[in-house]
PDB file of C-alpha atoms in Angstrom:
ATOM      1  CA  ASP A 118       0.000   0.000   0.000  1.00 57.00           C
ATOM      2  CA  ALA A 119       1.167   3.536  -0.740  1.00 63.00           C
ATOM      3  CA  LYS A 120       2.480   5.671   2.109  1.00 84.00           C
ATOM      4  CA  THR A 121       0.657   8.832   3.198  1.00 91.00           C
ATOM      5  CA  THR A 122       1.909  12.084   4.728  1.00 93.00           C
ATOM      6  CA  GLN A 123      -0.273  14.295   6.908  1.00 96.00           C
ATOM      7  CA  PRO A 124       0.413  17.353   9.062  1.00 97.00           C
ATOM      8  CA  THR A 125       0.835  16.484  12.712  1.00 95.00           C
ATOM      9  CA  SER A 126      -1.767  18.954  13.967  1.00 97.00           C
ATOM     10  CA  MET A 127      -4.226  21.616  12.837  1.00 97.00           C
ATOM     11  CA  ASP A 128      -6.587  24.088  14.471  1.00 97.00           C
ATOM     12  CA  CYS A 129      -9.984  25.211  13.243  1.00 96.00           C
ATOM     13  CA  ALA A 130     -12.544  27.644  14.630  1.00 97.00           C
ATOM     14  CA  GLU A 131     -15.981  26.249  15.365  1.00 97.00           C
ATOM     15  CA  GLY A 132     -18.387  26.802  12.468  1.00 96.00           C
ATOM     16  CA  ARG A 133     -15.617  27.199   9.915  1.00 97.00           C
ATOM     17  CA  ALA A 134     -14.587  24.611   7.337  1.00 97.00           C
ATOM     18  CA  ALA A 135     -11.758  22.298   8.329  1.00 98.00           C
ATOM     19  CA  ASN A 136      -9.557  21.269   5.405  1.00 98.00           C
ATOM     20  CA  LEU A 137      -7.259  18.354   6.184  1.00 98.00           C
ATOM     21  CA  PRO A 138      -4.613  17.581   3.554  1.00 97.00           C
ATOM     22  CA  CYS A 139      -3.027  14.246   2.760  1.00 96.00           C
ATOM     23  CA  ASN A 140      -0.154  13.487   0.421  1.00 95.00           C
ATOM     24  CA  HIS A 141      -0.035  10.073  -1.253  1.00 92.00           C
ATOM     25  CA  SER A 142       2.340  10.656  -4.149  1.00 91.00           C
ATOM     26  CA  THR A 143       3.106   6.950  -4.688  1.00 88.00           C
ATOM     27  CA  ILE A 144      -0.527   5.885  -5.005  1.00 89.00           C
ATOM     28  CA  SER A 145      -1.209   3.384  -7.752  1.00 86.00           C
ATOM     29  CA  GLY A 146      -4.190   3.154 -10.074  1.00 85.00           C
ATOM     30  CA  ASN A 147      -6.158   0.574  -8.108  1.00 83.00           C
ATOM     31  CA  GLU A 148      -5.664   2.129  -4.679  1.00 87.00           C
ATOM     32  CA  TYR A 149      -8.413   3.920  -2.805  1.00 89.00           C
ATOM     33  CA  VAL A 150      -8.071   6.807  -0.354  1.00 92.00           C
ATOM     34  CA  TYR A 151      -9.834   6.210   2.967  1.00 91.00           C
ATOM     35  CA  TRP A 152     -10.344   8.608   5.850  1.00 94.00           C
ATOM     36  CA  TYR A 153     -11.041   7.620   9.448  1.00 94.00           C
ATOM     37  CA  ARG A 154     -11.091   9.617  12.656  1.00 96.00           C
ATOM     38  CA  GLN A 155     -10.449   8.655  16.257  1.00 94.00           C
ATOM     39  CA  ILE A 156     -11.985  10.576  19.093  1.00 93.00           C
ATOM     40  CA  HIS A 157     -10.045  10.257  22.324  1.00 85.00           C
ATOM     41  CA  SER A 158     -10.148   6.761  23.857  1.00 78.00           C
ATOM     42  CA  GLN A 159     -12.521   5.381  21.226  1.00 87.00           C
ATOM     43  CA  GLY A 160     -12.009   3.137  18.221  1.00 91.00           C
ATOM     44  CA  PRO A 161     -11.557   4.841  14.836  1.00 92.00           C
ATOM     45  CA  GLN A 162     -14.662   5.738  12.859  1.00 94.00           C
ATOM     46  CA  TYR A 163     -14.950   5.521   9.075  1.00 93.00           C
ATOM     47  CA  ILE A 164     -15.612   8.868   7.392  1.00 96.00           C
ATOM     48  CA  ILE A 165     -15.369   8.561   3.629  1.00 95.00           C
ATOM     49  CA  HIS A 166     -13.393   6.981   0.796  1.00 92.00           C
ATOM     50  CA  GLY A 167     -12.788   7.525  -2.905  1.00 92.00           C
ATOM     51  CA  LEU A 168     -10.846   6.345  -5.951  1.00 91.00           C
ATOM     52  CA  LYS A 169     -10.571   9.341  -8.264  1.00 91.00           C
ATOM     53  CA  ASN A 170     -13.827  11.254  -8.209  1.00 88.00           C
ATOM     54  CA  ASN A 171     -14.719  13.692  -5.452  1.00 94.00           C
ATOM     55  CA  GLU A 172     -17.055  12.223  -2.878  1.00 95.00           C
ATOM     56  CA  THR A 173     -19.502  13.697  -0.375  1.00 96.00           C
ATOM     57  CA  ASN A 174     -21.548  12.179   2.399  1.00 95.00           C
ATOM     58  CA  GLU A 175     -23.323  13.399   5.501  1.00 95.00           C
ATOM     59  CA  MET A 176     -20.052  13.709   7.395  1.00 94.00           C
ATOM     60  CA  ALA A 177     -17.577  15.213   4.964  1.00 97.00           C
ATOM     61  CA  SER A 178     -16.344  15.802   1.439  1.00 98.00           C
ATOM     62  CA  LEU A 179     -13.273  14.236  -0.138  1.00 98.00           C
ATOM     63  CA  ILE A 180     -11.436  16.093  -2.867  1.00 97.00           C
ATOM     64  CA  ILE A 181      -8.856  14.059  -4.803  1.00 96.00           C
ATOM     65  CA  THR A 182      -6.487  15.847  -7.191  1.00 96.00           C
ATOM     66  CA  GLU A 183      -6.552  14.847 -10.831  1.00 94.00           C
ATOM     67  CA  ASP A 184      -3.145  13.140 -10.582  1.00 94.00           C
ATOM     68  CA  ARG A 185      -4.367  11.413  -7.383  1.00 94.00           C
ATOM     69  CA  LYS A 186      -1.174  12.298  -5.553  1.00 94.00           C
ATOM     70  CA  SER A 187      -2.975  14.208  -2.827  1.00 96.00           C
ATOM     71  CA  SER A 188      -6.401  14.660  -1.309  1.00 97.00           C
ATOM     72  CA  THR A 189      -8.244  16.921   1.111  1.00 98.00           C
ATOM     73  CA  LEU A 190     -10.891  15.990   3.629  1.00 98.00           C
ATOM     74  CA  ILE A 191     -13.336  18.836   4.199  1.00 98.00           C
ATOM     75  CA  LEU A 192     -15.541  19.165   7.262  1.00 97.00           C
ATOM     76  CA  PRO A 193     -17.799  21.983   6.063  1.00 96.00           C
ATOM     77  CA  HIS A 194     -18.900  23.350   9.432  1.00 95.00           C
ATOM     78  CA  ALA A 195     -16.606  22.074  12.148  1.00 96.00           C
ATOM     79  CA  THR A 196     -18.033  21.570  15.643  1.00 97.00           C
ATOM     80  CA  LEU A 197     -16.273  20.913  18.951  1.00 97.00           C
ATOM     81  CA  ARG A 198     -17.206  17.241  18.570  1.00 95.00           C
ATOM     82  CA  ASP A 199     -15.046  17.051  15.449  1.00 97.00           C
ATOM     83  CA  THR A 200     -11.929  17.370  17.618  1.00 97.00           C
ATOM     84  CA  ALA A 201     -10.137  14.099  16.890  1.00 97.00           C
ATOM     85  CA  VAL A 202      -7.184  12.474  15.153  1.00 95.00           C
ATOM     86  CA  TYR A 203      -7.856  12.095  11.432  1.00 97.00           C
ATOM     87  CA  TYR A 204      -6.179   9.274   9.513  1.00 94.00           C
ATOM     88  CA  CYS A 205      -5.688   9.195   5.751  1.00 94.00           C
ATOM     89  CA  ILE A 206      -4.990   5.700   4.410  1.00 90.00           C
ATOM     90  CA  VAL A 207      -4.375   4.280   0.968  1.00 88.00           C
ATOM     91  CA  LEU A 208      -5.678   0.778   0.425  1.00 81.00           C
ATOM     92  CA  SER A 209      -5.242  -1.513  -2.523  1.00 72.00           C
ATOM     93  CA  ASN A 210      -7.867  -3.992  -3.596  1.00 64.00           C
ATOM     94  CA  SER A 211      -5.602  -6.928  -2.781  1.00 61.00           C
ATOM     95  CA  GLY A 212      -7.554  -7.641   0.361  1.00 54.00           C
ATOM     96  CA  TYR A 213      -4.786  -6.795   2.786  1.00 57.00           C
ATOM     97  CA  ALA A 214      -5.621  -4.946   5.964  1.00 60.00           C
ATOM     98  CA  LEU A 215      -4.894  -1.308   6.646  1.00 67.00           C
ATOM     99  CA  ASN A 216      -1.980   0.293   8.444  1.00 72.00           C
ATOM    100  CA  PHE A 217      -2.650   3.640  10.091  1.00 81.00           C
ATOM    101  CA  GLY A 218       0.035   6.285  10.623  1.00 83.00           C
ATOM    102  CA  LYS A 219      -0.113   8.971  13.305  1.00 86.00           C
ATOM    103  CA  GLY A 220      -2.702  11.074  11.471  1.00 93.00           C
ATOM    104  CA  THR A 221      -3.564  14.738  11.967  1.00 96.00           C
ATOM    105  CA  SER A 222      -4.738  15.912  15.363  1.00 96.00           C
ATOM    106  CA  LEU A 223      -7.518  18.428  14.683  1.00 98.00           C
ATOM    107  CA  LEU A 224      -8.491  20.823  17.453  1.00 98.00           C
ATOM    108  CA  VAL A 225     -11.747  22.722  16.962  1.00 97.00           C
ATOM    109  CA  THR A 226     -11.887  25.787  19.171  1.00 96.00           C
ATOM    110  CA  PRO A 227     -14.905  27.869  20.284  1.00 95.00           C
TER     111      PRO A 227
ATOM    112  CA  GLU B  79     -27.773  -3.399  15.302  1.00 64.00           C
ATOM    113  CA  ALA B  80     -24.977  -4.119  17.771  1.00 79.00           C
ATOM    114  CA  GLY B  81     -21.541  -2.806  16.899  1.00 93.00           C
ATOM    115  CA  VAL B  82     -18.204  -4.487  17.399  1.00 96.00           C
ATOM    116  CA  THR B  83     -17.853  -5.478  21.041  1.00 97.00           C
ATOM    117  CA  GLN B  84     -14.606  -6.126  22.868  1.00 98.00           C
ATOM    118  CA  SER B  85     -13.926  -7.565  26.293  1.00 97.00           C
ATOM    119  CA  PRO B  86     -12.622  -6.883  28.776  1.00 97.00           C
ATOM    120  CA  THR B  87     -12.489  -3.078  28.665  1.00 96.00           C
ATOM    121  CA  HIS B  88      -9.428  -3.002  30.874  1.00 97.00           C
ATOM    122  CA  LEU B  89      -6.929  -5.724  31.706  1.00 98.00           C
ATOM    123  CA  ILE B  90      -4.040  -5.566  34.148  1.00 98.00           C
ATOM    124  CA  LYS B  91      -1.324  -8.208  34.017  1.00 98.00           C
ATOM    125  CA  THR B  92       2.227  -8.621  35.208  1.00 98.00           C
ATOM    126  CA  ARG B  93       5.309  -9.368  33.154  1.00 98.00           C
ATOM    127  CA  GLY B  94       5.499 -12.948  31.934  1.00 97.00           C
ATOM    128  CA  GLN B  95       1.766 -13.609  32.214  1.00 98.00           C
ATOM    129  CA  GLN B  96      -0.606 -14.335  29.355  1.00 98.00           C
ATOM    130  CA  ALA B  97      -3.475 -12.103  28.221  1.00 98.00           C
ATOM    131  CA  THR B  98      -6.583 -13.084  26.263  1.00 98.00           C
ATOM    132  CA  LEU B  99      -8.661 -10.428  24.553  1.00 98.00           C
ATOM    133  CA  ARG B 100     -11.999 -11.096  22.888  1.00 98.00           C
ATOM    134  CA  CYS B 101     -13.888  -9.549  20.018  1.00 98.00           C
ATOM    135  CA  SER B 102     -17.370 -10.041  18.587  1.00 98.00           C
ATOM    136  CA  PRO B 103     -17.833  -8.612  15.094  1.00 96.00           C
ATOM    137  CA  ILE B 104     -20.959  -7.021  13.695  1.00 94.00           C
ATOM    138  CA  SER B 105     -23.479  -9.674  12.707  1.00 93.00           C
ATOM    139  CA  GLY B 106     -22.797 -10.842   9.165  1.00 90.00           C
ATOM    140  CA  HIS B 107     -19.197  -9.629   9.097  1.00 91.00           C
ATOM    141  CA  THR B 108     -16.680 -12.358   8.366  1.00 90.00           C
ATOM    142  CA  SER B 109     -13.396 -10.426   8.561  1.00 90.00           C
ATOM    143  CA  VAL B 110     -11.835  -9.474  11.893  1.00 93.00           C
ATOM    144  CA  TYR B 111      -8.740  -7.304  12.291  1.00 92.00           C
ATOM    145  CA  TRP B 112      -6.619  -6.655  15.375  1.00 95.00           C
ATOM    146  CA  TYR B 113      -4.531  -3.524  15.943  1.00 94.00           C
ATOM    147  CA  GLN B 114      -2.224  -2.313  18.675  1.00 95.00           C
ATOM    148  CA  GLN B 115      -2.122   1.356  19.629  1.00 93.00           C
ATOM    149  CA  ALA B 116       0.617   2.257  22.075  1.00 91.00           C
ATOM    150  CA  LEU B 117       0.354   5.613  23.843  1.00 85.00           C
ATOM    151  CA  GLY B 118       0.900   8.501  21.413  1.00 77.00           C
ATOM    152  CA  LEU B 119       1.331   6.254  18.383  1.00 79.00           C
ATOM    153  CA  GLY B 120      -0.800   5.318  15.418  1.00 82.00           C
ATOM    154  CA  LEU B 121      -2.495   1.984  14.963  1.00 87.00           C
ATOM    155  CA  GLN B 122      -0.165  -0.905  14.182  1.00 90.00           C
ATOM    156  CA  PHE B 123      -1.696  -3.828  12.297  1.00 90.00           C
ATOM    157  CA  LEU B 124      -1.458  -7.118  14.183  1.00 94.00           C
ATOM    158  CA  LEU B 125      -3.600  -9.837  12.620  1.00 93.00           C
ATOM    159  CA  TRP B 126      -6.388 -10.337  10.116  1.00 91.00           C
ATOM    160  CA  TYR B 127      -8.808 -13.253  10.111  1.00 92.00           C
ATOM    161  CA  ASP B 128     -11.384 -14.093   7.497  1.00 89.00           C
ATOM    162  CA  GLU B 129     -13.653 -17.122   7.389  1.00 90.00           C
ATOM    163  CA  GLY B 130     -11.738 -18.710  10.234  1.00 92.00           C
ATOM    164  CA  GLU B 131      -8.333 -18.421   8.608  1.00 93.00           C
ATOM    165  CA  GLU B 132      -5.408 -16.132   9.374  1.00 93.00           C
ATOM    166  CA  ARG B 133      -5.008 -14.038   6.222  1.00 88.00           C
ATOM    167  CA  ASN B 134      -2.232 -11.644   7.151  1.00 87.00           C
ATOM    168  CA  ARG B 135       0.047 -10.828  10.030  1.00 91.00           C
ATOM    169  CA  GLY B 136       1.824  -7.633  11.000  1.00 90.00           C
ATOM    170  CA  ASN B 137       5.392  -7.237  12.196  1.00 90.00           C
ATOM    171  CA  PHE B 138       4.890  -8.666  15.686  1.00 94.00           C
ATOM    172  CA  PRO B 139       6.621 -11.593  17.431  1.00 96.00           C
ATOM    173  CA  PRO B 140       5.011 -15.051  17.507  1.00 96.00           C
ATOM    174  CA  ARG B 141       3.903 -14.596  21.115  1.00 97.00           C
ATOM    175  CA  PHE B 142       1.077 -12.540  19.608  1.00 98.00           C
ATOM    176  CA  SER B 143      -1.426 -15.031  18.243  1.00 97.00           C
ATOM    177  CA  GLY B 144      -5.113 -15.449  17.795  1.00 96.00           C
ATOM    178  CA  ARG B 145      -7.926 -17.345  16.239  1.00 96.00           C
ATOM    179  CA  GLN B 146     -11.344 -16.888  14.745  1.00 97.00           C
ATOM    180  CA  PHE B 147     -14.232 -19.095  15.769  1.00 97.00           C
ATOM    181  CA  PRO B 148     -17.015 -20.513  13.563  1.00 96.00           C
ATOM    182  CA  ASN B 149     -19.314 -17.694  14.689  1.00 95.00           C
ATOM    183  CA  TYR B 150     -16.627 -15.238  13.453  1.00 95.00           C
ATOM    184  CA  SER B 151     -15.772 -13.956  16.922  1.00 97.00           C
ATOM    185  CA  SER B 152     -12.079 -13.762  17.613  1.00 98.00           C
ATOM    186  CA  GLU B 153      -9.491 -14.000  20.377  1.00 98.00           C
ATOM    187  CA  LEU B 154      -6.126 -12.323  20.610  1.00 98.00           C
ATOM    188  CA  ASN B 155      -3.594 -14.025  22.880  1.00 98.00           C
ATOM    189  CA  VAL B 156      -0.414 -12.410  24.063  1.00 98.00           C
ATOM    190  CA  ASN B 157       2.045 -14.741  25.803  1.00 97.00           C
ATOM    191  CA  ALA B 158       5.026 -13.869  27.978  1.00 98.00           C
ATOM    192  CA  LEU B 159       3.847 -10.304  28.446  1.00 98.00           C
ATOM    193  CA  GLU B 160       6.415  -7.516  28.363  1.00 97.00           C
ATOM    194  CA  LEU B 161       6.087  -3.974  29.676  1.00 96.00           C
ATOM    195  CA  GLU B 162       6.012  -2.577  26.138  1.00 95.00           C
ATOM    196  CA  ASP B 163       2.892  -4.624  25.372  1.00 97.00           C
ATOM    197  CA  SER B 164       0.921  -2.067  27.371  1.00 97.00           C
ATOM    198  CA  ALA B 165      -1.403  -0.504  24.810  1.00 96.00           C
ATOM    199  CA  LEU B 166      -4.936  -0.151  23.559  1.00 96.00           C
ATOM    200  CA  TYR B 167      -5.868  -3.211  21.490  1.00 97.00           C
ATOM    201  CA  LEU B 168      -8.516  -2.519  18.906  1.00 96.00           C
ATOM    202  CA  CYS B 169     -10.619  -4.987  17.004  1.00 96.00           C
ATOM    203  CA  ALA B 170     -12.412  -4.158  13.759  1.00 93.00           C
ATOM    204  CA  SER B 171     -14.710  -6.087  11.465  1.00 92.00           C
ATOM    205  CA  SER B 172     -15.755  -5.743   7.854  1.00 89.00           C
ATOM    206  CA  LEU B 173     -18.382  -7.360   5.691  1.00 83.00           C
ATOM    207  CA  ARG B 174     -15.758  -9.078   3.593  1.00 72.00           C
ATOM    208  CA  GLN B 175     -12.115  -8.734   2.698  1.00 62.00           C
ATOM    209  CA  GLY B 176     -10.960  -6.160   0.227  1.00 60.00           C
ATOM    210  CA  ILE B 177     -12.344  -2.668  -0.220  1.00 61.00           C
ATOM    211  CA  GLU B 178     -14.672  -2.471   2.717  1.00 70.00           C
ATOM    212  CA  LYS B 179     -14.859   0.078   5.472  1.00 84.00           C
ATOM    213  CA  LEU B 180     -13.858  -1.140   8.899  1.00 88.00           C
ATOM    214  CA  PHE B 181     -16.029  -0.895  11.993  1.00 92.00           C
ATOM    215  CA  PHE B 182     -14.029  -0.646  15.198  1.00 94.00           C
ATOM    216  CA  GLY B 183     -14.766  -1.611  18.766  1.00 96.00           C
ATOM    217  CA  SER B 184     -13.815   0.593  21.701  1.00 95.00           C
ATOM    218  CA  GLY B 185     -10.780  -1.487  22.512  1.00 96.00           C
ATOM    219  CA  THR B 186      -9.188  -3.271  25.446  1.00 97.00           C
ATOM    220  CA  GLN B 187      -6.683  -1.260  27.451  1.00 96.00           C
ATOM    221  CA  LEU B 188      -3.949  -3.694  28.482  1.00 97.00           C
ATOM    222  CA  SER B 189      -1.579  -2.621  31.227  1.00 97.00           C
ATOM    223  CA  VAL B 190       1.478  -4.745  31.967  1.00 97.00           C
ATOM    224  CA  LEU B 191       3.099  -4.045  35.341  1.00 96.00           C
TER     225      LEU B 191
END
């Protein structure tokens, strides 16, 4: 699976959009980009995933660049409950399990 | 629908002892994954079971082992515990192997004294 690079931490004001970047420059054509988040002392929670088209669901939007070497997770109106560690993972369709890095620690402030 | 359940929530052991952690996947899910999360670190992949078979193993010593039962629940066993085994152990399940989102339990916090 391709390696990902994320900033260690980010801040966002409540009510504003949180834009979390992820670099995956070695991604291959059959690899998907997945995002999870982990709120303190809980198991990670799936947010969204995509292959090459932008995706949106009730939680977030995922923007993948045309060359697929990077992506951005967008939380359109961040709330205090969105404070968490956000993991960007690249997963092939080979059926192997995921490895999570250290992610981005997002702090949403009042 | 019940989520992924793990037991116990907390476990305290001493060096050299054995620990057994349990996981029940979401009903209908056949794949179970185990991860270790030491304090301040990301999740490290341990083991993956699907349909009762071990499908993949992370970079951990053989004293980390497990199994999956016919009802798809799973056990993680850690033998000869060491201090550095203290961590949050997370179990996840998915509907099938491959491109499927994972559903995680809340974990077992293992403390080795």
